[in-house]
Amino acid sequence: GLSLGELLGGAILTERIFAWPGMGKYVVDSINSLDFPAIMGFTLLASTAYVAINLAPINIGQLHNRGIDWDFTYKTKMDWGRLTAKLAGTHLLKSQYTTPGTSDQWETSLNEFGSNDAVSFKNIITAIASVEMGAFTHTLTGKYRNGYKDQHYSYDDCVGLSAVDCVDTQLNVPAYYTFDWQTTWAVRKNISVTLGINNVQDKEPPRSLRVNGAGHQLGYDPRYADIMGRTFYMSGSLKF
């Protein structure tokens, strides 16, 4: 920002001395002739450029992730219908980031609740089995996340809460998985009806003591689990 001001000021001086045509000479001539619109335009341009440069966001953080995305699909036709099976997931090998305000202090949230208020899961897996039987398609989907170390609390974290017994603790949040079921009926070529159940086993979110990074919910982390429990839904589709 300051360099831009020096550049514009130098242009005015240089163009005036050597009688070169340019913005600097134009500004000086405008001042001498009291051309206020031209003077105001130049001032607005210079101030806008200065503010834009000085307020430009600078990302000083660094993030290193390395992992493997994998995907297997199997299809076969049987006497009673067509079967499609898919198994896909991500295996994270490395996940590091610099501590805010530093450029050489590295932290990780791989399989643990980090200072970035998040967890980088080492394994996330999705399995899908779909069977087409005439006008009906039945699909079962399984979703899995491995367990992780919860947000850490030291003895000092609850200083001042006299009614609470302060302890140094960090939970091990267990792995979490759910199954979803969906059936689609192709009534006609352009009409279909879908019925489904999310979280068939009505599995509750695993217990977590975290208080950062996910709103006001306590006792679990809504980002990494199904907070609705078993839910039913129905939808229809009409194509023209």
Short mmCIF file of C-alpha atoms in Angstrom, two decimals, residues 76-83 131-134:
data_model
loop_
_atom_site.label_atom_id
_atom_site.label_comp_id
_atom_site.label_asym_id
_atom_site.label_seq_id
_atom_site.Cartn_x
_atom_site.Cartn_y
_atom_site.Cartn_z
CA THR A 76 -23.57 -59.10 -12.10
CA LYS A 77 -26.83 -60.27 -13.62
CA MET A 78 -28.72 -63.09 -11.93
CA ASP A 79 -31.95 -64.95 -12.60
CA TRP A 80 -33.87 -62.80 -10.13
CA GLY A 81 -32.33 -59.43 -11.06
CA ARG A 82 -29.20 -57.31 -11.35
CA LEU A 83 -26.81 -56.88 -8.41
CA VAL A 131 -30.60 -55.00 -6.37
CA GLU A 132 -32.79 -54.28 -9.40
CA MET A 133 -35.85 -56.57 -9.60
CA GLY A 134 -38.17 -55.53 -12.38
#
